[in-house]
């Protein structure tokens, strides 16, 4: 269903944003019926999108060939963020079981990470894969703060950090100054990693921004300057396009930033947006997880290869 102009609209702050859309392009609501949509991941080989409905403890699947939606996995252990690795396998952050898993080609599920230095992770939230095979994920406490999106529990770890799982299975902590690390995505050349901090969800004075880190050859991060401050709510999940623009979730829709941090426009969505990803055969279709619904819109750019 197409959204009317009053429900969804493009807020242009720069002609450079306007150049990314045709005048007649519109936002579509592809499906509704979730409690909290998150973690969209595009499966190119199967031409479908998988995403999470966290409080309903299930993952959904939208089929590009006929527009149908079905349950992909239930229970999902309150799965949140998802991505697809270079081999086409699903990588999932499970809040309920407080772990990161991989769904293998035969359908079996392997646990990739569930403890750091002997202590249980808080509740992995979002995940990306580097072309060297390493898996990077954020670990805020959202899944253990209440029983709504997981199981209420006391954290075992001292803080909320970002972790890197190497090809050989070594788990290392790569940040130490986040309140609630949330979405993350690499730049097109993978020389930078962007990470959002959504600490403002539980502290009005807390962070609501995206930071940029340089990725070092040894897998560590350097820098971490703030490149975008959220004007409406918090930044949750986000993705980059091939030109390095950041397309990020916010409370009033999708905000688009240029690599230098200039906000050039917004796609207004009538629900809080939790995450998004690029998909479709040309990766030029933005799939947007609003609170209860899945939306999409075509753009004149392509998402980076992985995400
Ligand atoms: Mg998130």
PDB file of C-alpha atoms and ligand atoms in Angstrom:
ATOM      1  CA  UNK A   1       0.000   0.000   0.000  1.00  0.00           C
ATOM      2  CA  UNK A   2       1.342   3.419  -0.919  1.00  0.00           C
ATOM      3  CA  UNK A   3       1.440   5.971   1.861  1.00  0.00           C
ATOM      4  CA  UNK A   4      -0.314   9.251   1.236  1.00  0.00           C
ATOM      5  CA  UNK A   5       1.686  12.457   1.103  1.00  0.00           C
ATOM      6  CA  UNK A   6       0.489  13.364   4.590  1.00  0.00           C
ATOM      7  CA  UNK A   7       1.654  10.024   6.028  1.00  0.00           C
ATOM      8  CA  UNK A   8       5.120   9.901   4.477  1.00  0.00           C
ATOM      9  CA  UNK A   9       7.041  12.639   2.776  1.00  0.00           C
ATOM     10  CA  UNK A  10      10.525  13.652   1.804  1.00  0.00           C
ATOM     11  CA  UNK A  11      12.005  16.508   3.763  1.00  0.00           C
ATOM     12  CA  UNK A  12      14.711  17.974   1.538  1.00  0.00           C
ATOM     13  CA  UNK A  13      17.457  19.937   3.238  1.00  0.00           C
ATOM     14  CA  UNK A  14      19.819  19.939   0.242  1.00  0.00           C
ATOM     15  CA  UNK A  15      19.409  19.571  -3.525  1.00  0.00           C
ATOM     16  CA  UNK A  16      21.846  16.690  -3.177  1.00  0.00           C
ATOM     17  CA  UNK A  17      19.135  14.758  -1.323  1.00  0.00           C
ATOM     18  CA  UNK A  18      16.492  15.608  -3.897  1.00  0.00           C
ATOM     19  CA  UNK A  19      18.776  14.168  -6.575  1.00  0.00           C
ATOM     20  CA  UNK A  20      18.468  10.744  -4.909  1.00  0.00           C
ATOM     21  CA  UNK A  21      14.758  10.370  -5.700  1.00  0.00           C
ATOM     22  CA  UNK A  22      12.466  10.685  -8.700  1.00  0.00           C
ATOM     23  CA  UNK A  23       9.662  13.226  -8.167  1.00  0.00           C
ATOM     24  CA  UNK A  24       7.034  10.483  -8.347  1.00  0.00           C
ATOM     25  CA  UNK A  25       8.749   8.074  -5.979  1.00  0.00           C
ATOM     26  CA  UNK A  26       6.683   7.100  -2.963  1.00  0.00           C
ATOM     27  CA  UNK A  27       7.025   5.152   0.256  1.00  0.00           C
ATOM     28  CA  UNK A  28       5.185   1.829   0.356  1.00  0.00           C
ATOM     29  CA  UNK A  29       3.960   0.011   3.423  1.00  0.00           C
ATOM     30  CA  UNK A  30       4.677  -3.615   2.513  1.00  0.00           C
ATOM     31  CA  UNK A  31       3.232  -5.232   5.620  1.00  0.00           C
ATOM     32  CA  UNK A  32       1.994  -4.417   9.100  1.00  0.00           C
ATOM     33  CA  UNK A  33       1.247  -6.464  12.209  1.00  0.00           C
ATOM     34  CA  UNK A  34       4.433  -6.518  14.275  1.00  0.00           C
ATOM     35  CA  UNK A  35       5.099  -5.115  17.733  1.00  0.00           C
ATOM     36  CA  UNK A  36       8.658  -3.888  17.175  1.00  0.00           C
ATOM     37  CA  UNK A  37      10.369  -4.442  13.844  1.00  0.00           C
ATOM     38  CA  UNK A  38      14.152  -4.620  13.753  1.00  0.00           C
ATOM     39  CA  UNK A  39      17.097  -6.237  12.031  1.00  0.00           C
ATOM     40  CA  UNK A  40      16.267  -6.332   8.294  1.00  0.00           C
ATOM     41  CA  UNK A  41      18.644  -8.441   6.177  1.00  0.00           C
ATOM     42  CA  UNK A  42      18.443  -8.987   2.424  1.00  0.00           C
ATOM     43  CA  UNK A  43      19.055 -12.443   0.940  1.00  0.00           C
ATOM     44  CA  UNK A  44      20.052 -11.794  -2.670  1.00  0.00           C
ATOM     45  CA  UNK A  45      20.038 -15.428  -3.803  1.00  0.00           C
ATOM     46  CA  UNK A  46      16.495 -16.050  -2.547  1.00  0.00           C
ATOM     47  CA  UNK A  47      15.142 -12.569  -3.275  1.00  0.00           C
ATOM     48  CA  UNK A  48      13.663 -12.163   0.201  1.00  0.00           C
ATOM     49  CA  UNK A  49      14.049 -10.013   3.261  1.00  0.00           C
ATOM     50  CA  UNK A  50      14.239 -11.390   6.780  1.00  0.00           C
ATOM     51  CA  UNK A  51      13.589  -9.195   9.799  1.00  0.00           C
ATOM     52  CA  UNK A  52      12.854  -9.479  13.515  1.00  0.00           C
ATOM     53  CA  UNK A  53       9.659  -8.819  15.460  1.00  0.00           C
ATOM     54  CA  UNK A  54      11.381  -8.798  18.828  1.00  0.00           C
ATOM     55  CA  UNK A  55       8.551  -8.763  21.437  1.00  0.00           C
ATOM     56  CA  UNK A  56       6.574 -11.341  19.434  1.00  0.00           C
ATOM     57  CA  UNK A  57       9.619 -13.616  19.578  1.00  0.00           C
ATOM     58  CA  UNK A  58       9.642 -14.282  15.851  1.00  0.00           C
ATOM     59  CA  UNK A  59      11.382 -13.432  12.632  1.00  0.00           C
ATOM     60  CA  UNK A  60       9.482 -12.610   9.468  1.00  0.00           C
ATOM     61  CA  UNK A  61      10.198 -13.082   5.775  1.00  0.00           C
ATOM     62  CA  UNK A  62       9.021 -10.880   2.910  1.00  0.00           C
ATOM     63  CA  UNK A  63       9.207 -12.505  -0.533  1.00  0.00           C
ATOM     64  CA  UNK A  64      10.060 -10.145  -3.384  1.00  0.00           C
ATOM     65  CA  UNK A  65       8.616 -12.489  -6.019  1.00  0.00           C
ATOM     66  CA  UNK A  66       5.003 -12.189  -4.831  1.00  0.00           C
ATOM     67  CA  UNK A  67       5.012  -9.756  -1.895  1.00  0.00           C
ATOM     68  CA  UNK A  68       3.925 -12.417   0.564  1.00  0.00           C
ATOM     69  CA  UNK A  69       4.963 -12.351   4.213  1.00  0.00           C
ATOM     70  CA  UNK A  70       5.399 -15.422   6.386  1.00  0.00           C
ATOM     71  CA  UNK A  71       7.018 -16.421   9.660  1.00  0.00           C
ATOM     72  CA  UNK A  72      10.680 -17.223   9.093  1.00  0.00           C
ATOM     73  CA  UNK A  73      11.478 -18.454  12.622  1.00  0.00           C
ATOM     74  CA  UNK A  74       9.459 -18.767  15.819  1.00  0.00           C
ATOM     75  CA  UNK A  75      10.508 -18.746  18.553  1.00  0.00           C
ATOM     76  CA  UNK A  76      13.448 -16.566  17.577  1.00  0.00           C
ATOM     77  CA  UNK A  77      14.937 -16.139  21.061  1.00  0.00           C
ATOM     78  CA  UNK A  78      13.891 -12.494  20.762  1.00  0.00           C
ATOM     79  CA  UNK A  79      16.219 -11.969  17.816  1.00  0.00           C
ATOM     80  CA  UNK A  80      17.135  -8.361  17.101  1.00  0.00           C
ATOM     81  CA  UNK A  81      19.811  -7.371  14.536  1.00  0.00           C
ATOM     82  CA  UNK A  82      20.585  -9.565  11.541  1.00  0.00           C
ATOM     83  CA  UNK A  83      23.020  -9.521   8.670  1.00  0.00           C
ATOM     84  CA  UNK A  84      24.216 -11.781   5.872  1.00  0.00           C
ATOM     85  CA  UNK A  85      27.840 -12.837   5.624  1.00  0.00           C
ATOM     86  CA  UNK A  86      29.891 -13.156   2.414  1.00  0.00           C
ATOM     87  CA  UNK A  87      28.849 -16.799   2.133  1.00  0.00           C
ATOM     88  CA  UNK A  88      25.161 -15.873   2.253  1.00  0.00           C
ATOM     89  CA  UNK A  89      24.572 -17.127   5.791  1.00  0.00           C
ATOM     90  CA  UNK A  90      22.310 -15.408   8.299  1.00  0.00           C
ATOM     91  CA  UNK A  91      24.039 -13.894  11.348  1.00  0.00           C
ATOM     92  CA  UNK A  92      21.654 -13.036  14.196  1.00  0.00           C
ATOM     93  CA  UNK A  93      21.779 -11.209  17.524  1.00  0.00           C
ATOM     94  CA  UNK A  94      19.545 -13.064  19.971  1.00  0.00           C
ATOM     95  CA  UNK A  95      18.514 -10.982  22.965  1.00  0.00           C
ATOM     96  CA  UNK A  96      16.670 -13.766  24.800  1.00  0.00           C
ATOM     97  CA  UNK A  97      19.595 -16.173  24.777  1.00  0.00           C
ATOM     98  CA  UNK A  98      22.114 -13.301  24.895  1.00  0.00           C
ATOM     99  CA  UNK A  99      24.204 -14.639  22.037  1.00  0.00           C
ATOM    100  CA  UNK A 100      25.203 -14.201  18.395  1.00  0.00           C
ATOM    101  CA  UNK A 101      24.413 -17.098  16.074  1.00  0.00           C
ATOM    102  CA  UNK A 102      24.928 -18.172  12.489  1.00  0.00           C
ATOM    103  CA  UNK A 103      22.370 -20.152  10.522  1.00  0.00           C
ATOM    104  CA  UNK A 104      24.367 -22.595   8.411  1.00  0.00           C
ATOM    105  CA  UNK A 105      23.548 -23.653   4.860  1.00  0.00           C
ATOM    106  CA  UNK A 106      21.920 -26.849   6.169  1.00  0.00           C
ATOM    107  CA  UNK A 107      19.671 -24.838   8.529  1.00  0.00           C
ATOM    108  CA  UNK A 108      21.484 -25.732  11.743  1.00  0.00           C
ATOM    109  CA  UNK A 109      22.303 -22.897  14.128  1.00  0.00           C
ATOM    110  CA  UNK A 110      25.841 -22.356  15.427  1.00  0.00           C
ATOM    111  CA  UNK A 111      26.582 -20.211  18.467  1.00  0.00           C
ATOM    112  CA  UNK A 112      29.340 -17.739  17.614  1.00  0.00           C
ATOM    113  CA  UNK A 113      29.525 -15.714  20.832  1.00  0.00           C
ATOM    114  CA  UNK A 114      27.736 -15.806  24.178  1.00  0.00           C
ATOM    115  CA  UNK A 115      30.351 -14.938  26.793  1.00  0.00           C
ATOM    116  CA  UNK A 116      33.222 -12.512  27.140  1.00  0.00           C
ATOM    117  CA  UNK A 117      35.966 -13.484  29.601  1.00  0.00           C
ATOM    118  CA  UNK A 118      33.588 -15.978  31.213  1.00  0.00           C
ATOM    119  CA  UNK A 119      30.671 -13.584  31.705  1.00  0.00           C
ATOM    120  CA  UNK A 120      27.425 -13.685  29.733  1.00  0.00           C
ATOM    121  CA  UNK A 121      26.929 -10.960  27.153  1.00  0.00           C
ATOM    122  CA  UNK A 122      24.220  -8.379  27.960  1.00  0.00           C
ATOM    123  CA  UNK A 123      21.979  -8.745  24.903  1.00  0.00           C
ATOM    124  CA  UNK A 124      23.616  -8.470  21.478  1.00  0.00           C
ATOM    125  CA  UNK A 125      21.741  -5.862  19.440  1.00  0.00           C
ATOM    126  CA  UNK A 126      23.166  -5.385  15.965  1.00  0.00           C
ATOM    127  CA  UNK A 127      25.852  -6.994  13.831  1.00  0.00           C
ATOM    128  CA  UNK A 128      27.957  -6.459  10.705  1.00  0.00           C
ATOM    129  CA  UNK A 129      30.497  -8.623   8.900  1.00  0.00           C
ATOM    130  CA  UNK A 130      33.825  -7.363   7.554  1.00  0.00           C
ATOM    131  CA  UNK A 131      35.143  -8.754   4.262  1.00  0.00           C
ATOM    132  CA  UNK A 132      37.975 -10.424   6.228  1.00  0.00           C
ATOM    133  CA  UNK A 133      35.293 -12.604   7.845  1.00  0.00           C
ATOM    134  CA  UNK A 134      35.367 -10.930  11.249  1.00  0.00           C
ATOM    135  CA  UNK A 135      31.984 -10.300  12.888  1.00  0.00           C
ATOM    136  CA  UNK A 136      31.388  -7.068  14.811  1.00  0.00           C
ATOM    137  CA  UNK A 137      28.438  -6.600  17.178  1.00  0.00           C
ATOM    138  CA  UNK A 138      27.091  -4.236  19.811  1.00  0.00           C
ATOM    139  CA  UNK A 139      26.031  -5.376  23.286  1.00  0.00           C
ATOM    140  CA  UNK A 140      23.773  -2.916  25.136  1.00  0.00           C
ATOM    141  CA  UNK A 141      21.418  -4.021  27.929  1.00  0.00           C
ATOM    142  CA  UNK A 142      18.045  -3.486  26.226  1.00  0.00           C
ATOM    143  CA  UNK A 143      17.204  -7.197  26.154  1.00  0.00           C
ATOM    144  CA  UNK A 144      17.726  -7.693  29.895  1.00  0.00           C
ATOM    145  CA  UNK A 145      16.239  -4.456  31.266  1.00  0.00           C
ATOM    146  CA  UNK A 146      12.684  -5.835  31.130  1.00  0.00           C
ATOM    147  CA  UNK A 147      10.829  -9.016  30.182  1.00  0.00           C
ATOM    148  CA  UNK A 148       9.397  -7.349  27.067  1.00  0.00           C
ATOM    149  CA  UNK A 149      12.214  -8.050  24.595  1.00  0.00           C
ATOM    150  CA  UNK A 150      14.009 -10.869  26.401  1.00  0.00           C
ATOM    151  CA  UNK A 151      14.399 -11.985  30.014  1.00  0.00           C
ATOM    152  CA  UNK A 152      15.010  -9.427  32.756  1.00  0.00           C
ATOM    153  CA  UNK A 153      18.372 -10.043  34.385  1.00  0.00           C
ATOM    154  CA  UNK A 154      21.290  -8.312  36.018  1.00  0.00           C
ATOM    155  CA  UNK A 155      24.190  -7.708  33.653  1.00  0.00           C
ATOM    156  CA  UNK A 156      27.269  -9.815  34.265  1.00  0.00           C
ATOM    157  CA  UNK A 157      29.595  -7.486  32.372  1.00  0.00           C
ATOM    158  CA  UNK A 158      30.696  -4.125  33.764  1.00  0.00           C
ATOM    159  CA  UNK A 159      29.611  -2.109  30.737  1.00  0.00           C
ATOM    160  CA  UNK A 160      28.079  -2.047  27.281  1.00  0.00           C
ATOM    161  CA  UNK A 161      30.672  -2.533  24.587  1.00  0.00           C
ATOM    162  CA  UNK A 162      31.298  -3.385  20.952  1.00  0.00           C
ATOM    163  CA  UNK A 163      33.018  -6.696  20.195  1.00  0.00           C
ATOM    164  CA  UNK A 164      34.926  -8.197  17.291  1.00  0.00           C
ATOM    165  CA  UNK A 165      34.897 -11.927  16.638  1.00  0.00           C
ATOM    166  CA  UNK A 166      37.869 -12.859  14.467  1.00  0.00           C
ATOM    167  CA  UNK A 167      37.912 -15.554  11.826  1.00  0.00           C
ATOM    168  CA  UNK A 168      39.701 -17.813  14.280  1.00  0.00           C
ATOM    169  CA  UNK A 169      37.033 -17.298  16.939  1.00  0.00           C
ATOM    170  CA  UNK A 170      38.829 -14.824  19.217  1.00  0.00           C
ATOM    171  CA  UNK A 171      36.425 -12.371  20.829  1.00  0.00           C
ATOM    172  CA  UNK A 172      37.885  -8.959  21.642  1.00  0.00           C
ATOM    173  CA  UNK A 173      36.328  -5.828  23.100  1.00  0.00           C
ATOM    174  CA  UNK A 174      36.938  -2.893  20.736  1.00  0.00           C
ATOM    175  CA  UNK A 175      35.280   0.029  22.579  1.00  0.00           C
ATOM    176  CA  UNK A 176      35.146   1.107  26.220  1.00  0.00           C
ATOM    177  CA  UNK A 177      33.289   4.432  26.310  1.00  0.00           C
ATOM    178  CA  UNK A 178      29.764   3.764  25.057  1.00  0.00           C
ATOM    179  CA  UNK A 179      26.607   4.022  27.158  1.00  0.00           C
ATOM    180  CA  UNK A 180      24.433   1.894  24.865  1.00  0.00           C
ATOM    181  CA  UNK A 181      26.136   0.959  21.589  1.00  0.00           C
ATOM    182  CA  UNK A 182      23.444   0.105  19.074  1.00  0.00           C
ATOM    183  CA  UNK A 183      23.629   0.212  15.257  1.00  0.00           C
ATOM    184  CA  UNK A 184      26.894  -0.180  13.368  1.00  0.00           C
ATOM    185  CA  UNK A 185      28.066  -0.213   9.752  1.00  0.00           C
ATOM    186  CA  UNK A 186      31.304  -0.056   7.770  1.00  0.00           C
ATOM    187  CA  UNK A 187      32.172   2.607   5.208  1.00  0.00           C
ATOM    188  CA  UNK A 188      32.296   1.392   1.574  1.00  0.00           C
ATOM    189  CA  UNK A 189      36.071   0.838   1.762  1.00  0.00           C
ATOM    190  CA  UNK A 190      35.779  -0.649   5.289  1.00  0.00           C
ATOM    191  CA  UNK A 191      38.415   1.752   6.582  1.00  0.00           C
ATOM    192  CA  UNK A 192      35.852   3.283   8.946  1.00  0.00           C
ATOM    193  CA  UNK A 193      33.278   1.825  11.308  1.00  0.00           C
ATOM    194  CA  UNK A 194      30.307   3.932  12.364  1.00  0.00           C
ATOM    195  CA  UNK A 195      28.563   3.095  15.653  1.00  0.00           C
ATOM    196  CA  UNK A 196      25.498   4.709  17.211  1.00  0.00           C
ATOM    197  CA  UNK A 197      25.108   5.305  20.948  1.00  0.00           C
ATOM    198  CA  UNK A 198      21.469   5.374  22.070  1.00  0.00           C
ATOM    199  CA  UNK A 199      22.101   6.015  25.776  1.00  0.00           C
ATOM    200  CA  UNK A 200      19.474   8.783  25.677  1.00  0.00           C
ATOM    201  CA  UNK A 201      16.742   6.122  25.816  1.00  0.00           C
ATOM    202  CA  UNK A 202      17.286   5.831  29.567  1.00  0.00           C
ATOM    203  CA  UNK A 203      18.936   9.161  30.398  1.00  0.00           C
ATOM    204  CA  UNK A 204      17.756  12.470  28.918  1.00  0.00           C
ATOM    205  CA  UNK A 205      21.326  13.710  29.189  1.00  0.00           C
ATOM    206  CA  UNK A 206      22.659  10.568  27.529  1.00  0.00           C
ATOM    207  CA  UNK A 207      24.109  10.264  24.037  1.00  0.00           C
ATOM    208  CA  UNK A 208      22.015  10.123  20.860  1.00  0.00           C
ATOM    209  CA  UNK A 209      24.660  10.204  18.199  1.00  0.00           C
ATOM    210  CA  UNK A 210      26.764   8.313  15.656  1.00  0.00           C
ATOM    211  CA  UNK A 211      30.552   8.108  16.010  1.00  0.00           C
ATOM    212  CA  UNK A 212      33.171   7.342  13.396  1.00  0.00           C
ATOM    213  CA  UNK A 213      36.177   5.099  14.095  1.00  0.00           C
ATOM    214  CA  UNK A 214      39.150   4.238  11.922  1.00  0.00           C
ATOM    215  CA  UNK A 215      39.562   0.479  11.517  1.00  0.00           C
ATOM    216  CA  UNK A 216      43.187  -0.533  12.078  1.00  0.00           C
ATOM    217  CA  UNK A 217      44.897  -3.437  10.308  1.00  0.00           C
ATOM    218  CA  UNK A 218      45.065  -5.391  13.575  1.00  0.00           C
ATOM    219  CA  UNK A 219      41.288  -5.162  14.094  1.00  0.00           C
ATOM    220  CA  UNK A 220      41.378  -2.390  16.700  1.00  0.00           C
ATOM    221  CA  UNK A 221      39.601   0.957  16.426  1.00  0.00           C
ATOM    222  CA  UNK A 222      41.005   4.473  16.624  1.00  0.00           C
ATOM    223  CA  UNK A 223      39.312   7.855  16.880  1.00  0.00           C
ATOM    224  CA  UNK A 224      35.595   7.882  17.546  1.00  0.00           C
ATOM    225  CA  UNK A 225      34.540  11.458  16.841  1.00  0.00           C
ATOM    226  CA  UNK A 226      30.837  12.257  16.840  1.00  0.00           C
ATOM    227  CA  UNK A 227      29.690  12.875  13.280  1.00  0.00           C
ATOM    228  CA  UNK A 228      25.921  13.167  13.771  1.00  0.00           C
ATOM    229  CA  UNK A 229      23.683  14.194  16.670  1.00  0.00           C
ATOM    230  CA  UNK A 230      20.098  12.964  16.499  1.00  0.00           C
ATOM    231  CA  UNK A 231      17.521  15.747  16.424  1.00  0.00           C
ATOM    232  CA  UNK A 232      14.509  13.495  16.924  1.00  0.00           C
ATOM    233  CA  UNK A 233      14.791  10.648  19.414  1.00  0.00           C
ATOM    234  CA  UNK A 234      17.777   8.358  18.973  1.00  0.00           C
ATOM    235  CA  UNK A 235      19.686   6.682  16.180  1.00  0.00           C
ATOM    236  CA  UNK A 236      19.149   2.918  16.270  1.00  0.00           C
ATOM    237  CA  UNK A 237      20.216   0.872  13.215  1.00  0.00           C
ATOM    238  CA  UNK A 238      21.638   2.404  10.040  1.00  0.00           C
ATOM    239  CA  UNK A 239      23.384   1.555   6.756  1.00  0.00           C
ATOM    240  CA  UNK A 240      25.715   3.258   4.296  1.00  0.00           C
ATOM    241  CA  UNK A 241      25.373   3.585   0.543  1.00  0.00           C
ATOM    242  CA  UNK A 242      28.157   3.258  -2.008  1.00  0.00           C
ATOM    243  CA  UNK A 243      28.966   6.969  -1.815  1.00  0.00           C
ATOM    244  CA  UNK A 244      29.389   6.769   1.942  1.00  0.00           C
ATOM    245  CA  UNK A 245      26.129   8.470   2.895  1.00  0.00           C
ATOM    246  CA  UNK A 246      24.620   7.318   6.181  1.00  0.00           C
ATOM    247  CA  UNK A 247      20.933   6.371   6.116  1.00  0.00           C
ATOM    248  CA  UNK A 248      19.861   6.113   9.714  1.00  0.00           C
ATOM    249  CA  UNK A 249      16.775   5.343  11.735  1.00  0.00           C
ATOM    250  CA  UNK A 250      15.283   8.049  13.975  1.00  0.00           C
ATOM    251  CA  UNK A 251      11.972   8.611  15.744  1.00  0.00           C
ATOM    252  CA  UNK A 252      10.415  10.474  12.804  1.00  0.00           C
ATOM    253  CA  UNK A 253      11.727   8.331   9.967  1.00  0.00           C
ATOM    254  CA  UNK A 254      15.018   7.964   8.102  1.00  0.00           C
ATOM    255  CA  UNK A 255      17.694  10.669   8.204  1.00  0.00           C
ATOM    256  CA  UNK A 256      20.347  10.895   5.495  1.00  0.00           C
ATOM    257  CA  UNK A 257      23.832  12.246   6.288  1.00  0.00           C
ATOM    258  CA  UNK A 258      26.758  12.819   3.981  1.00  0.00           C
ATOM    259  CA  UNK A 259      30.111  11.363   5.054  1.00  0.00           C
ATOM    260  CA  UNK A 260      31.179  14.702   6.558  1.00  0.00           C
ATOM    261  CA  UNK A 261      28.135  14.747   8.835  1.00  0.00           C
ATOM    262  CA  UNK A 262      25.882  17.092   6.837  1.00  0.00           C
ATOM    263  CA  UNK A 263      22.195  16.201   7.243  1.00  0.00           C
ATOM    264  CA  UNK A 264      20.802  16.497   3.719  1.00  0.00           C
ATOM    265  CA  UNK A 265      17.282  15.144   4.104  1.00  0.00           C
ATOM    266  CA  UNK A 266      14.731  12.902   5.794  1.00  0.00           C
ATOM    267  CA  UNK A 267      12.159  10.351   4.747  1.00  0.00           C
ATOM    268  CA  UNK A 268       9.261  10.891   7.125  1.00  0.00           C
ATOM    269  CA  UNK A 269       7.675   7.645   8.315  1.00  0.00           C
ATOM    270  CA  UNK A 270       4.542   7.669  10.505  1.00  0.00           C
ATOM    271  CA  UNK A 271       6.142   5.378  13.121  1.00  0.00           C
ATOM    272  CA  UNK A 272       9.397   5.220  15.060  1.00  0.00           C
ATOM    273  CA  UNK A 273      12.018   3.623  12.813  1.00  0.00           C
ATOM    274  CA  UNK A 274      14.295   1.028  14.406  1.00  0.00           C
ATOM    275  CA  UNK A 275      16.460  -0.092  11.506  1.00  0.00           C
ATOM    276  CA  UNK A 276      16.790  -0.329   7.732  1.00  0.00           C
ATOM    277  CA  UNK A 277      18.788  -1.989   4.994  1.00  0.00           C
ATOM    278  CA  UNK A 278      19.320  -1.845   1.256  1.00  0.00           C
ATOM    279  CA  UNK A 279      18.023  -4.720  -0.829  1.00  0.00           C
ATOM    280  CA  UNK A 280      16.518  -5.829  -4.090  1.00  0.00           C
ATOM    281  CA  UNK A 281      18.499  -7.217  -7.046  1.00  0.00           C
ATOM    282  CA  UNK A 282      20.217  -3.843  -7.525  1.00  0.00           C
ATOM    283  CA  UNK A 283      20.485  -2.997  -3.803  1.00  0.00           C
ATOM    284  CA  UNK A 284      18.725   0.268  -4.627  1.00  0.00           C
ATOM    285  CA  UNK A 285      15.642  -0.348  -2.526  1.00  0.00           C
ATOM    286  CA  UNK A 286      15.585   0.788   1.073  1.00  0.00           C
ATOM    287  CA  UNK A 287      13.708  -1.525   3.440  1.00  0.00           C
ATOM    288  CA  UNK A 288      12.640   0.315   6.574  1.00  0.00           C
ATOM    289  CA  UNK A 289      11.554  -1.287   9.846  1.00  0.00           C
ATOM    290  CA  UNK A 290       8.952   1.012  11.425  1.00  0.00           C
ATOM    291  CA  UNK A 291       7.517   0.025  14.776  1.00  0.00           C
ATOM    292  CA  UNK A 292       4.705  -2.221  13.525  1.00  0.00           C
ATOM    293  CA  UNK A 293       5.344  -2.189   9.784  1.00  0.00           C
ATOM    294  CA  UNK A 294       7.769  -2.870   6.983  1.00  0.00           C
ATOM    295  CA  UNK A 295       8.188   0.003   4.512  1.00  0.00           C
ATOM    296  CA  UNK A 296      10.232   0.423   1.347  1.00  0.00           C
ATOM    297  CA  UNK A 297      11.303   3.115  -1.072  1.00  0.00           C
ATOM    298  CA  UNK A 298      13.557   3.122  -4.135  1.00  0.00           C
ATOM    299  CA  UNK A 299      16.590   5.417  -4.113  1.00  0.00           C
ATOM    300  CA  UNK A 300      19.087   6.531  -6.784  1.00  0.00           C
ATOM    301  CA  UNK A 301      22.031   4.892  -5.045  1.00  0.00           C
ATOM    302  CA  UNK A 302      23.025   1.423  -3.889  1.00  0.00           C
ATOM    303  CA  UNK A 303      23.806   0.056  -0.484  1.00  0.00           C
ATOM    304  CA  UNK A 304      27.293  -1.188   0.275  1.00  0.00           C
ATOM    305  CA  UNK A 305      27.832  -4.819  -0.627  1.00  0.00           C
ATOM    306  CA  UNK A 306      27.325  -6.197   2.860  1.00  0.00           C
ATOM    307  CA  UNK A 307      24.705  -5.152   5.322  1.00  0.00           C
TER     308      UNK A 307
HETATM  309 MG1  LIG B   1      19.323  -1.743  17.374  1.00  0.00          MG
END
